[in-house]
Amino acid sequence: MSSLTARPLHQFELNTLSHVPDDYAWSALNDLPHGDDVVPVVDLASPDAVGHIGRACKEWGAFQVTGHGIPIHLLDRVEAQTRLLFSLPAARKLKAARGPGSLSGYGLANTSSFYSNIFWSEGFTIIGSPRDDARKLWPEDHDEYCCVMEEYNRLISDLSGRLLRAMMVSLGLREEDMDWAGLLREADPVLQLNYYPVCPEPDRAIGIAHHTDSSFITILHQSGGESGLQLVHREDTAGPARWVTVPPRRGALVVNVGDLCEIVFNGRIRSVMHRAIVNRAQTRVSVAFFCGPPPRFNVAPIEKLIGPGEPPAYRAMSWPEFLSLKRKLYNKTLEYLRSPEEEPVHHENTAYMTNQR
Ligand SMILES: C=C1C[C@]23C[C@@]1(O)CC[C@H]2[C@@]12CCC[C@@](C)(C(=O)O1)[C@H]2[C@@H]3C(=O)O
Ligand SMILES: O=C(O)CCC(=O)C(=O)O
Ligand SMILES: [Fe+2]
């Protein structure tokens, strides 16, 4: 995985540049047309929330959720701490740099290693307790940062359980068909903080390139003001596949269906392809909570869904095996798992280093 230490010095002064340097320049960003349809907004407190969630997951693989019970002032504090972290001097952030083979700490988004060109962003991944890395960033006083992130982890993990149960019920399963509470209790919470500096030529740069998240679901808080999150709305009767922007909505959280839900629900819902674009007006931050399983989790369709009329659509494997496959095949992982007879084409990371230019 790539580390910022190996990157050009201007990685730390992106917001001062008057043009996009060549190694940050991307083309083919308009590979799909842009749609103006609107990602559904679901009020979790409404009596028909489950039906709305089911439809949104099937049609979009994403929705915005309101009425989720996470206080807006906590979201504001999470955002303020995130901004504070990225505003630290480069030398301080590098003290908490992600080491080789480690997923947590400071660096470019992990997926950047699949490309030759560089993302217009910085990232910080917190797995489990925020305290160890916080000590490296703020040796004297990291209490406010840790308290805020711990409280957020607690509430967002609980929300992810509620959403997953609603998704089950919307698919005609019973809540008891999967022990979400047990699984989520055993898994380390994962928070990904993303920072996108202003960009002088936003059409030539990308914040985070298109990908699906591996988790069951991802719950994303994005800062207000400029939009950045875009997702692919698949081809339907209204038109061809298109990029749709998800504008920030105060207090709402974005829920993305990840690869694991696609597999456990045997393809009845699909993980959503998404990316983050940049803008020239305002620095943007986002905080993603990846709701994943513990290592012992067997990645396979729920047995209840399998029968003579519905064979498993994906090959089973352990969660660590899935993650290692994803590190090789990246956006092709699910396609490969859906075609079990084929031997995997041997992809080193470098196979993707062309940056679709
Ligand atoms: C739940 C998970 C999703 C994740 C792999 C992991 O087991 C823990 C780290 C997560 C994360 C966070 C940063 C971006 C990402 C791509 C990565 O490398 O580690 C995601 C993983 C993922 O979605 O594949
Ligand atoms: O910043 C965003 O809107 C998207 C971030 C994202 O997709 C991720 O962290 O996986
Ligand atoms: Fe993502």
mmCIF file of C-alpha atoms and ligand atoms in Angstrom:
data_model
loop_
_atom_site.group_PDB
_atom_site.id
_atom_site.type_symbol
_atom_site.label_atom_id
_atom_site.label_comp_id
_atom_site.label_asym_id
_atom_site.label_seq_id
_atom_site.Cartn_x
_atom_site.Cartn_y
_atom_site.Cartn_z
ATOM 1 C CA MET A 1 0.000 0.000 0.000
ATOM 2 C CA SER A 2 1.286 3.424 -0.825
ATOM 3 C CA SER A 3 2.490 5.866 1.757
ATOM 4 C CA LEU A 4 2.626 9.609 1.575
ATOM 5 C CA THR A 5 6.289 9.604 2.455
ATOM 6 C CA ALA A 6 7.119 8.371 -1.053
ATOM 7 C CA ARG A 7 5.000 11.099 -2.673
ATOM 8 C CA PRO A 8 6.212 14.409 -4.110
ATOM 9 C CA LEU A 9 6.521 17.248 -1.634
ATOM 10 C CA HIS A 10 3.576 19.143 -3.140
ATOM 11 C CA GLN A 11 1.248 16.462 -1.688
ATOM 12 C CA PHE A 12 1.306 18.611 1.451
ATOM 13 C CA GLU A 13 0.606 21.904 -0.261
ATOM 14 C CA LEU A 14 -2.049 20.942 -2.798
ATOM 15 C CA ASN A 15 -4.255 23.844 -1.728
ATOM 16 C CA THR A 16 -1.560 26.359 -2.700
ATOM 17 C CA LEU A 17 -1.024 25.132 -6.295
ATOM 18 C CA SER A 18 -2.274 27.105 -9.316
ATOM 19 C CA HIS A 19 -2.390 24.086 -11.630
ATOM 20 C CA VAL A 20 -2.689 20.315 -11.362
ATOM 21 C CA PRO A 21 0.782 18.701 -11.675
ATOM 22 C CA ASP A 22 1.052 15.903 -14.271
ATOM 23 C CA ASP A 23 1.214 13.094 -11.731
ATOM 24 C CA TYR A 24 -2.160 14.249 -10.307
ATOM 25 C CA ALA A 25 -3.837 14.654 -13.722
ATOM 26 C CA TRP A 26 -6.598 12.187 -14.630
ATOM 27 C CA SER A 27 -8.530 11.741 -17.823
ATOM 28 C CA ALA A 28 -11.633 9.703 -18.627
ATOM 29 C CA LEU A 29 -13.431 11.204 -15.641
ATOM 30 C CA ASN A 30 -16.475 11.684 -17.863
ATOM 31 C CA ASP A 31 -16.639 8.028 -18.858
ATOM 32 C CA LEU A 32 -20.395 8.039 -18.108
ATOM 33 C CA PRO A 33 -22.952 10.817 -18.622
ATOM 34 C CA HIS A 34 -24.068 12.805 -15.595
ATOM 35 C CA GLY A 35 -27.628 12.203 -14.385
ATOM 36 C CA ASP A 36 -29.733 14.636 -12.406
ATOM 37 C CA ASP A 37 -31.831 12.018 -10.610
ATOM 38 C CA VAL A 38 -31.903 12.170 -6.831
ATOM 39 C CA VAL A 39 -30.648 9.502 -4.419
ATOM 40 C CA PRO A 40 -33.572 8.550 -2.134
ATOM 41 C CA VAL A 41 -33.791 10.088 1.340
ATOM 42 C CA VAL A 42 -35.184 7.730 3.990
ATOM 43 C CA ASP A 43 -36.472 8.908 7.358
ATOM 44 C CA LEU A 44 -35.607 6.062 9.707
ATOM 45 C CA ALA A 45 -38.230 7.253 12.167
ATOM 46 C CA SER A 46 -41.068 6.876 9.645
ATOM 47 C CA PRO A 47 -43.327 3.787 9.776
ATOM 48 C CA ASP A 48 -42.573 2.813 6.156
ATOM 49 C CA ALA A 49 -38.770 3.144 6.512
ATOM 50 C CA VAL A 50 -38.151 -0.563 5.851
ATOM 51 C CA GLY A 51 -39.960 -0.507 2.491
ATOM 52 C CA HIS A 52 -38.112 2.650 1.424
ATOM 53 C CA ILE A 53 -34.761 1.141 2.415
ATOM 54 C CA GLY A 54 -35.509 -2.029 0.436
ATOM 55 C CA ARG A 55 -36.419 -0.085 -2.707
ATOM 56 C CA ALA A 56 -33.428 2.253 -2.395
ATOM 57 C CA CYS A 57 -31.021 -0.666 -1.954
ATOM 58 C CA LYS A 58 -32.417 -2.490 -4.986
ATOM 59 C CA GLU A 59 -32.612 0.502 -7.289
ATOM 60 C CA TRP A 60 -29.545 2.485 -6.163
ATOM 61 C CA GLY A 61 -27.423 0.517 -3.693
ATOM 62 C CA ALA A 62 -27.461 3.724 -1.654
ATOM 63 C CA PHE A 63 -29.644 6.225 0.147
ATOM 64 C CA GLN A 64 -29.411 9.171 2.528
ATOM 65 C CA VAL A 65 -30.781 8.522 6.001
ATOM 66 C CA THR A 66 -32.369 11.059 8.343
ATOM 67 C CA GLY A 67 -34.120 10.409 11.673
ATOM 68 C CA HIS A 68 -31.180 8.187 12.647
ATOM 69 C CA GLY A 69 -30.804 9.551 16.173
ATOM 70 C CA ILE A 70 -27.150 10.640 15.908
ATOM 71 C CA PRO A 71 -27.126 14.194 17.297
ATOM 72 C CA ILE A 72 -26.152 16.846 14.810
ATOM 73 C CA HIS A 73 -23.765 18.453 17.292
ATOM 74 C CA LEU A 74 -21.815 15.154 17.440
ATOM 75 C CA LEU A 75 -21.548 15.146 13.624
ATOM 76 C CA ASP A 76 -20.262 18.736 13.826
ATOM 77 C CA ARG A 77 -17.666 17.762 16.431
ATOM 78 C CA VAL A 78 -16.508 14.771 14.350
ATOM 79 C CA GLU A 79 -16.082 17.088 11.373
ATOM 80 C CA ALA A 80 -14.245 19.724 13.426
ATOM 81 C CA GLN A 81 -11.802 17.118 14.803
ATOM 82 C CA THR A 82 -11.245 15.760 11.292
ATOM 83 C CA ARG A 83 -10.378 19.238 9.988
ATOM 84 C CA LEU A 84 -8.079 19.791 12.962
ATOM 85 C CA LEU A 85 -6.240 16.538 12.271
ATOM 86 C CA PHE A 86 -5.575 17.329 8.623
ATOM 87 C CA SER A 87 -4.520 20.899 9.435
ATOM 88 C CA LEU A 88 -1.598 19.604 11.515
ATOM 89 C CA PRO A 89 1.884 20.184 10.024
ATOM 90 C CA ALA A 90 2.976 17.464 7.572
ATOM 91 C CA ALA A 91 5.769 16.311 9.892
ATOM 92 C CA ARG A 92 3.270 15.711 12.688
ATOM 93 C CA LYS A 93 0.843 13.779 10.461
ATOM 94 C CA LEU A 94 3.711 11.650 9.166
ATOM 95 C CA LYS A 95 4.457 10.532 12.722
ATOM 96 C CA ALA A 96 1.197 8.564 12.441
ATOM 97 C CA ALA A 97 1.819 7.411 8.847
ATOM 98 C CA ARG A 98 0.431 4.013 7.891
ATOM 99 C CA GLY A 99 3.287 1.524 8.063
ATOM 100 C CA PRO A 100 3.855 -1.191 5.432
ATOM 101 C CA GLY A 101 1.160 -3.865 5.744
ATOM 102 C CA SER A 102 -0.915 -1.751 8.121
ATOM 103 C CA LEU A 103 -4.372 -0.417 7.320
ATOM 104 C CA SER A 104 -4.579 2.207 10.037
ATOM 105 C CA GLY A 105 -2.979 5.635 10.232
ATOM 106 C CA TYR A 106 -2.248 8.538 7.919
ATOM 107 C CA GLY A 107 -1.714 8.251 4.153
ATOM 108 C CA LEU A 108 -3.372 8.374 0.793
ATOM 109 C CA ALA A 109 -6.580 6.349 0.464
ATOM 110 C CA ASN A 110 -5.411 2.716 0.404
ATOM 111 C CA THR A 111 -6.962 2.170 -3.008
ATOM 112 C CA SER A 112 -4.564 4.726 -4.529
ATOM 113 C CA SER A 113 -1.969 1.962 -4.902
ATOM 114 C CA PHE A 114 -3.993 0.612 -7.843
ATOM 115 C CA TYR A 115 -3.204 3.659 -9.936
ATOM 116 C CA SER A 116 -0.130 5.321 -11.315
ATOM 117 C CA ASN A 117 -1.587 8.765 -10.745
ATOM 118 C CA ILE A 118 -2.224 10.367 -7.411
ATOM 119 C CA PHE A 119 -5.500 11.202 -5.677
ATOM 120 C CA TRP A 120 -6.179 14.826 -4.719
ATOM 121 C CA SER A 121 -6.751 13.888 -1.094
ATOM 122 C CA GLU A 122 -5.290 12.756 2.194
ATOM 123 C CA GLY A 123 -6.721 9.999 4.385
ATOM 124 C CA PHE A 124 -6.569 8.770 7.944
ATOM 125 C CA THR A 125 -7.856 5.327 8.916
ATOM 126 C CA ILE A 126 -8.837 4.489 12.502
ATOM 127 C CA ILE A 127 -9.300 0.788 13.263
ATOM 128 C CA GLY A 128 -10.536 -0.007 16.777
ATOM 129 C CA SER A 129 -9.431 2.506 19.378
ATOM 130 C CA PRO A 130 -8.399 5.978 18.134
ATOM 131 C CA ARG A 131 -5.991 6.393 21.093
ATOM 132 C CA ASP A 132 -2.709 4.898 19.816
ATOM 133 C CA ASP A 133 -2.470 7.026 16.692
ATOM 134 C CA ALA A 134 -3.857 10.073 18.527
ATOM 135 C CA ARG A 135 -0.865 9.988 20.887
ATOM 136 C CA LYS A 136 1.454 10.309 17.882
ATOM 137 C CA LEU A 137 -0.493 13.269 16.503
ATOM 138 C CA TRP A 138 -1.100 15.143 19.748
ATOM 139 C CA PRO A 139 1.309 13.815 22.407
ATOM 140 C CA GLU A 140 0.008 16.291 25.018
ATOM 141 C CA ASP A 141 -3.729 16.531 24.577
ATOM 142 C CA HIS A 142 -5.795 14.175 22.461
ATOM 143 C CA ASP A 143 -8.701 13.732 24.803
ATOM 144 C CA GLU A 144 -11.340 15.700 22.901
ATOM 145 C CA TYR A 145 -10.425 13.939 19.620
ATOM 146 C CA CYS A 146 -10.578 10.479 21.246
ATOM 147 C CA CYS A 147 -13.818 11.097 23.143
ATOM 148 C CA VAL A 148 -15.541 12.377 19.999
ATOM 149 C CA MET A 149 -14.373 9.477 17.814
ATOM 150 C CA GLU A 150 -15.213 6.878 20.487
ATOM 151 C CA GLU A 151 -18.709 8.271 20.991
ATOM 152 C CA TYR A 152 -19.229 8.404 17.221
ATOM 153 C CA ASN A 153 -18.038 4.783 16.831
ATOM 154 C CA ARG A 154 -20.518 3.677 19.491
ATOM 155 C CA LEU A 155 -23.532 5.405 17.931
ATOM 156 C CA ILE A 156 -22.680 4.635 14.315
ATOM 157 C CA SER A 157 -22.080 0.917 15.045
ATOM 158 C CA ASP A 158 -25.507 0.786 16.631
ATOM 159 C CA LEU A 159 -27.028 2.569 13.619
ATOM 160 C CA SER A 160 -25.341 0.135 11.219
ATOM 161 C CA GLY A 161 -26.969 -2.797 13.082
ATOM 162 C CA ARG A 162 -30.386 -1.163 12.816
ATOM 163 C CA LEU A 163 -29.929 -0.526 9.099
ATOM 164 C CA LEU A 164 -28.745 -4.068 8.371
ATOM 165 C CA ARG A 165 -31.752 -5.533 10.211
ATOM 166 C CA ALA A 166 -34.072 -3.271 8.215
ATOM 167 C CA MET A 167 -32.395 -4.409 4.989
ATOM 168 C CA MET A 168 -32.937 -8.078 5.955
ATOM 169 C CA VAL A 169 -36.601 -7.523 6.675
ATOM 170 C CA SER A 170 -37.046 -5.578 3.427
ATOM 171 C CA LEU A 171 -35.717 -8.634 1.572
ATOM 172 C CA GLY A 172 -38.290 -10.910 3.199
ATOM 173 C CA LEU A 173 -35.873 -12.383 5.767
ATOM 174 C CA ARG A 174 -36.369 -12.385 9.521
ATOM 175 C CA GLU A 175 -34.119 -10.372 11.835
ATOM 176 C CA GLU A 176 -32.965 -13.632 13.447
ATOM 177 C CA ASP A 177 -31.643 -15.024 10.146
ATOM 178 C CA MET A 178 -28.334 -13.267 10.808
ATOM 179 C CA ASP A 179 -26.798 -12.385 14.183
ATOM 180 C CA TRP A 180 -25.783 -8.840 13.232
ATOM 181 C CA ALA A 181 -25.446 -7.710 16.845
ATOM 182 C CA GLY A 182 -23.006 -10.557 17.601
ATOM 183 C CA LEU A 183 -20.983 -9.996 14.434
ATOM 184 C CA LEU A 184 -20.693 -6.264 14.870
ATOM 185 C CA ARG A 185 -19.761 -6.591 18.545
ATOM 186 C CA GLU A 186 -16.804 -8.789 17.578
ATOM 187 C CA ALA A 187 -15.583 -6.582 14.717
ATOM 188 C CA ASP A 188 -13.283 -3.595 15.184
ATOM 189 C CA PRO A 189 -14.991 -0.354 14.164
ATOM 190 C CA VAL A 190 -13.326 1.241 11.119
ATOM 191 C CA LEU A 191 -13.440 4.982 10.456
ATOM 192 C CA GLN A 192 -11.894 6.513 7.352
ATOM 193 C CA LEU A 193 -11.338 10.278 7.512
ATOM 194 C CA ASN A 194 -10.941 11.897 4.080
ATOM 195 C CA TYR A 195 -9.631 15.376 3.291
ATOM 196 C CA TYR A 196 -9.957 16.983 -0.151
ATOM 197 C CA PRO A 197 -8.077 20.299 -0.553
ATOM 198 C CA VAL A 198 -9.417 22.882 -3.004
ATOM 199 C CA CYS A 199 -8.238 22.194 -6.533
ATOM 200 C CA PRO A 200 -7.435 24.790 -9.238
ATOM 201 C CA GLU A 201 -8.558 22.470 -12.091
ATOM 202 C CA PRO A 202 -11.200 20.132 -10.635
ATOM 203 C CA ASP A 203 -11.975 18.537 -14.021
ATOM 204 C CA ARG A 204 -8.417 17.163 -14.238
ATOM 205 C CA ALA A 205 -8.114 15.652 -10.742
ATOM 206 C CA ILE A 206 -9.904 13.022 -8.664
ATOM 207 C CA GLY A 207 -10.322 12.908 -4.862
ATOM 208 C CA ILE A 208 -10.800 9.121 -4.690
ATOM 209 C CA ALA A 209 -11.232 7.097 -7.907
ATOM 210 C CA HIS A 210 -14.270 4.894 -8.521
ATOM 211 C CA HIS A 211 -14.557 1.817 -6.315
ATOM 212 C CA THR A 212 -16.976 -0.234 -4.252
ATOM 213 C CA ASP A 213 -16.453 -0.619 -0.498
ATOM 214 C CA SER A 214 -15.799 -4.151 0.766
ATOM 215 C CA SER A 215 -17.850 -3.741 3.957
ATOM 216 C CA PHE A 216 -21.531 -4.731 4.489
ATOM 217 C CA ILE A 217 -22.492 -1.084 4.393
ATOM 218 C CA THR A 218 -20.621 2.207 4.658
ATOM 219 C CA ILE A 219 -22.178 5.140 6.489
ATOM 220 C CA LEU A 220 -20.730 8.440 5.323
ATOM 221 C CA HIS A 221 -20.872 11.885 6.849
ATOM 222 C CA GLN A 222 -19.848 14.556 4.336
ATOM 223 C CA SER A 223 -19.160 18.200 5.174
ATOM 224 C CA GLY A 224 -21.690 20.819 4.032
ATOM 225 C CA GLY A 225 -21.162 23.199 1.140
ATOM 226 C CA GLU A 226 -19.616 21.755 -2.009
ATOM 227 C CA SER A 227 -20.656 18.286 -3.214
ATOM 228 C CA GLY A 228 -18.048 15.620 -3.831
ATOM 229 C CA LEU A 229 -19.608 12.172 -3.603
ATOM 230 C CA GLN A 230 -20.818 10.692 -6.875
ATOM 231 C CA LEU A 231 -22.275 7.251 -7.449
ATOM 232 C CA VAL A 232 -23.215 5.193 -10.464
ATOM 233 C CA HIS A 233 -26.942 4.798 -11.024
ATOM 234 C CA ARG A 234 -27.157 1.654 -13.100
ATOM 235 C CA GLU A 235 -28.860 1.538 -16.495
ATOM 236 C CA ASP A 236 -32.672 1.492 -16.192
ATOM 237 C CA THR A 237 -35.741 2.518 -18.178
ATOM 238 C CA ALA A 238 -34.896 6.193 -17.534
ATOM 239 C CA GLY A 239 -31.527 5.928 -19.270
ATOM 240 C CA PRO A 240 -28.022 4.487 -19.450
ATOM 241 C CA ALA A 241 -25.687 4.102 -16.465
ATOM 242 C CA ARG A 242 -24.815 7.568 -15.176
ATOM 243 C CA TRP A 243 -22.857 9.406 -12.489
ATOM 244 C CA VAL A 244 -25.166 10.995 -9.924
ATOM 245 C CA THR A 245 -23.969 13.527 -7.346
ATOM 246 C CA VAL A 246 -25.092 13.058 -3.737
ATOM 247 C CA PRO A 247 -25.312 16.606 -2.362
ATOM 248 C CA PRO A 248 -24.567 17.090 1.334
ATOM 249 C CA ARG A 249 -27.751 17.401 3.369
ATOM 250 C CA ARG A 250 -27.342 18.752 6.884
ATOM 251 C CA GLY A 251 -27.780 15.992 9.466
ATOM 252 C CA ALA A 252 -28.278 13.247 6.856
ATOM 253 C CA LEU A 253 -25.844 10.343 6.481
ATOM 254 C CA VAL A 254 -25.183 8.530 3.203
ATOM 255 C CA VAL A 255 -25.531 4.745 3.296
ATOM 256 C CA ASN A 256 -23.678 2.771 0.601
ATOM 257 C CA VAL A 257 -24.250 -0.934 0.032
ATOM 258 C CA GLY A 258 -20.878 -2.718 0.086
ATOM 259 C CA ASP A 259 -19.585 -5.947 -1.476
ATOM 260 C CA LEU A 260 -20.402 -8.069 1.579
ATOM 261 C CA CYS A 261 -24.109 -7.256 1.442
ATOM 262 C CA GLU A 262 -24.144 -8.059 -2.257
ATOM 263 C CA ILE A 263 -22.742 -11.503 -1.429
ATOM 264 C CA VAL A 264 -24.703 -12.362 1.746
ATOM 265 C CA PHE A 265 -27.942 -11.317 0.025
ATOM 266 C CA ASN A 266 -26.936 -13.403 -3.007
ATOM 267 C CA GLY A 267 -26.978 -10.504 -5.467
ATOM 268 C CA ARG A 268 -30.511 -9.329 -4.632
ATOM 269 C CA ILE A 269 -28.895 -5.995 -3.924
ATOM 270 C CA ARG A 270 -25.623 -4.804 -5.487
ATOM 271 C CA SER A 271 -22.729 -2.821 -4.077
ATOM 272 C CA VAL A 272 -22.588 0.715 -5.380
ATOM 273 C CA MET A 273 -19.715 2.101 -7.473
ATOM 274 C CA HIS A 274 -18.765 5.544 -6.225
ATOM 275 C CA ARG A 275 -15.985 8.150 -6.196
ATOM 276 C CA ALA A 276 -15.133 11.534 -4.714
ATOM 277 C CA ILE A 277 -14.569 14.515 -6.982
ATOM 278 C CA VAL A 278 -12.896 17.775 -5.964
ATOM 279 C CA ASN A 279 -13.810 21.433 -6.309
ATOM 280 C CA ARG A 280 -12.103 24.829 -6.504
ATOM 281 C CA ALA A 281 -14.152 26.647 -3.847
ATOM 282 C CA GLN A 282 -14.030 24.790 -0.533
ATOM 283 C CA THR A 283 -11.940 22.181 1.242
ATOM 284 C CA ARG A 284 -14.172 19.163 1.788
ATOM 285 C CA VAL A 285 -13.955 16.429 4.407
ATOM 286 C CA SER A 286 -15.848 13.171 4.794
ATOM 287 C CA VAL A 287 -15.923 10.487 7.474
ATOM 288 C CA ALA A 288 -16.781 6.955 6.387
ATOM 289 C CA PHE A 289 -17.723 4.212 8.840
ATOM 290 C CA PHE A 290 -17.074 0.789 7.295
ATOM 291 C CA CYS A 291 -19.342 -1.777 8.870
ATOM 292 C CA GLY A 292 -17.391 -5.002 8.412
ATOM 293 C CA PRO A 293 -17.285 -8.446 10.051
ATOM 294 C CA PRO A 294 -14.744 -10.112 12.367
ATOM 295 C CA PRO A 295 -12.028 -12.250 10.679
ATOM 296 C CA ARG A 296 -13.871 -15.528 11.393
ATOM 297 C CA PHE A 297 -16.765 -14.444 9.139
ATOM 298 C CA ASN A 298 -17.550 -16.761 6.247
ATOM 299 C CA VAL A 299 -18.299 -14.619 3.200
ATOM 300 C CA ALA A 300 -21.165 -16.500 1.537
ATOM 301 C CA PRO A 301 -24.840 -16.039 0.710
ATOM 302 C CA ILE A 302 -27.215 -16.532 3.683
ATOM 303 C CA GLU A 303 -28.428 -20.150 3.596
ATOM 304 C CA LYS A 304 -32.037 -19.084 3.943
ATOM 305 C CA LEU A 305 -31.799 -17.509 0.473
ATOM 306 C CA ILE A 306 -30.370 -20.581 -1.201
ATOM 307 C CA GLY A 307 -32.544 -23.334 -2.605
ATOM 308 C CA PRO A 308 -33.205 -25.277 -5.800
ATOM 309 C CA GLY A 309 -34.555 -22.133 -7.480
ATOM 310 C CA GLU A 310 -31.739 -19.891 -6.248
ATOM 311 C CA PRO A 311 -28.230 -21.368 -6.219
ATOM 312 C CA PRO A 312 -25.417 -19.425 -4.537
ATOM 313 C CA ALA A 313 -24.350 -16.720 -6.960
ATOM 314 C CA TYR A 314 -20.922 -16.239 -5.314
ATOM 315 C CA ARG A 315 -18.150 -18.547 -4.244
ATOM 316 C CA ALA A 316 -17.638 -18.719 -0.451
ATOM 317 C CA MET A 317 -14.431 -17.755 1.352
ATOM 318 C CA SER A 318 -13.227 -16.310 4.638
ATOM 319 C CA TRP A 319 -13.223 -12.520 5.160
ATOM 320 C CA PRO A 320 -9.386 -12.324 5.202
ATOM 321 C CA GLU A 321 -9.353 -14.296 1.926
ATOM 322 C CA PHE A 322 -11.890 -11.917 0.447
ATOM 323 C CA LEU A 323 -9.812 -8.872 1.424
ATOM 324 C CA SER A 324 -6.679 -10.369 -0.039
ATOM 325 C CA LEU A 325 -8.514 -11.146 -3.290
ATOM 326 C CA LYS A 326 -9.808 -7.580 -3.352
ATOM 327 C CA ARG A 327 -6.261 -6.257 -2.972
ATOM 328 C CA LYS A 328 -5.422 -8.156 -6.175
ATOM 329 C CA LEU A 329 -8.568 -7.820 -8.277
ATOM 330 C CA TYR A 330 -9.913 -4.516 -6.885
ATOM 331 C CA ASN A 331 -13.041 -3.527 -8.902
ATOM 332 C CA LYS A 332 -13.123 -6.934 -10.619
ATOM 333 C CA THR A 333 -13.456 -8.990 -7.409
ATOM 334 C CA LEU A 334 -17.218 -9.591 -7.470
ATOM 335 C CA GLU A 335 -17.201 -10.322 -11.190
ATOM 336 C CA TYR A 336 -14.595 -13.008 -10.538
ATOM 337 C CA LEU A 337 -16.540 -14.483 -7.598
ATOM 338 C CA ARG A 338 -19.662 -14.692 -9.755
ATOM 339 C CA SER A 339 -17.877 -16.881 -12.302
ATOM 340 C CA PRO A 340 -16.573 -19.740 -10.135
ATOM 341 C CA GLU A 341 -15.382 -21.977 -12.966
ATOM 342 C CA GLU A 342 -12.817 -19.500 -14.161
ATOM 343 C CA GLU A 343 -9.335 -19.495 -12.725
ATOM 344 C CA PRO A 344 -8.424 -16.038 -11.456
ATOM 345 C CA VAL A 345 -6.415 -14.078 -13.953
ATOM 346 C CA HIS A 346 -3.217 -13.339 -12.080
ATOM 347 C CA HIS A 347 -3.423 -9.613 -11.412
ATOM 348 C CA GLU A 348 -0.629 -7.883 -9.590
ATOM 349 C CA ASN A 349 -1.506 -4.406 -8.395
ATOM 350 C CA THR A 350 0.460 -3.086 -11.340
ATOM 351 C CA ALA A 351 -2.180 -4.433 -13.721
ATOM 352 C CA TYR A 352 -4.328 -1.491 -12.669
ATOM 353 C CA MET A 353 -1.621 1.122 -12.704
ATOM 354 C CA THR A 354 -2.749 2.598 -15.996
ATOM 355 C CA ASN A 355 -5.179 5.034 -14.405
ATOM 356 C CA GLN A 356 -7.571 4.583 -17.342
ATOM 357 C CA ARG A 357 -5.797 7.329 -19.239
HETATM 358 C C1 LIG B 1 -14.095 -3.281 6.992
HETATM 359 C C2 LIG B 1 -13.079 -3.065 6.185
HETATM 360 C C3 LIG B 1 -13.207 -2.246 4.918
HETATM 361 C C4 LIG B 1 -11.770 -2.022 4.600
HETATM 362 C C5 LIG B 1 -11.127 -3.324 4.966
HETATM 363 C C6 LIG B 1 -11.656 -3.532 6.372
HETATM 364 O O1 LIG B 1 -11.532 -4.830 6.872
HETATM 365 C C7 LIG B 1 -10.893 -2.632 7.339
HETATM 366 C C8 LIG B 1 -10.289 -1.442 6.612
HETATM 367 C C9 LIG B 1 -11.230 -0.888 5.556
HETATM 368 C C10 LIG B 1 -10.510 0.054 4.648
HETATM 369 C C11 LIG B 1 -10.542 1.512 5.142
HETATM 370 C C12 LIG B 1 -9.777 2.374 4.126
HETATM 371 C C13 LIG B 1 -10.144 2.088 2.665
HETATM 372 C C14 LIG B 1 -10.154 0.543 2.399
HETATM 373 C C15 LIG B 1 -10.315 0.265 0.906
HETATM 374 C C16 LIG B 1 -8.945 -0.114 3.008
HETATM 375 O O2 LIG B 1 -7.948 -0.439 2.441
HETATM 376 O O3 LIG B 1 -9.162 -0.385 4.359
HETATM 377 C C17 LIG B 1 -11.206 -0.063 3.303
HETATM 378 C C18 LIG B 1 -11.424 -1.564 3.171
HETATM 379 C C19 LIG B 1 -12.378 -1.896 2.055
HETATM 380 O O4 LIG B 1 -13.487 -1.339 1.922
HETATM 381 O O5 LIG B 1 -11.974 -2.740 1.240
HETATM 382 O O1 LIG B 2 -15.541 11.334 0.405
HETATM 383 C C1 LIG B 2 -16.438 10.705 -0.124
HETATM 384 O O2 LIG B 2 -17.506 11.230 -0.447
HETATM 385 C C2 LIG B 2 -16.273 9.244 -0.457
HETATM 386 C C3 LIG B 2 -15.267 8.523 0.390
HETATM 387 C C4 LIG B 2 -15.195 7.054 0.085
HETATM 388 O O3 LIG B 2 -15.774 6.563 -0.839
HETATM 389 C C5 LIG B 2 -14.412 6.159 0.966
HETATM 390 O O4 LIG B 2 -13.776 6.644 1.936
HETATM 391 O O5 LIG B 2 -14.440 4.937 0.705
HETATM 392 FE FE FE B 3 -15.893 4.366 -0.629
#
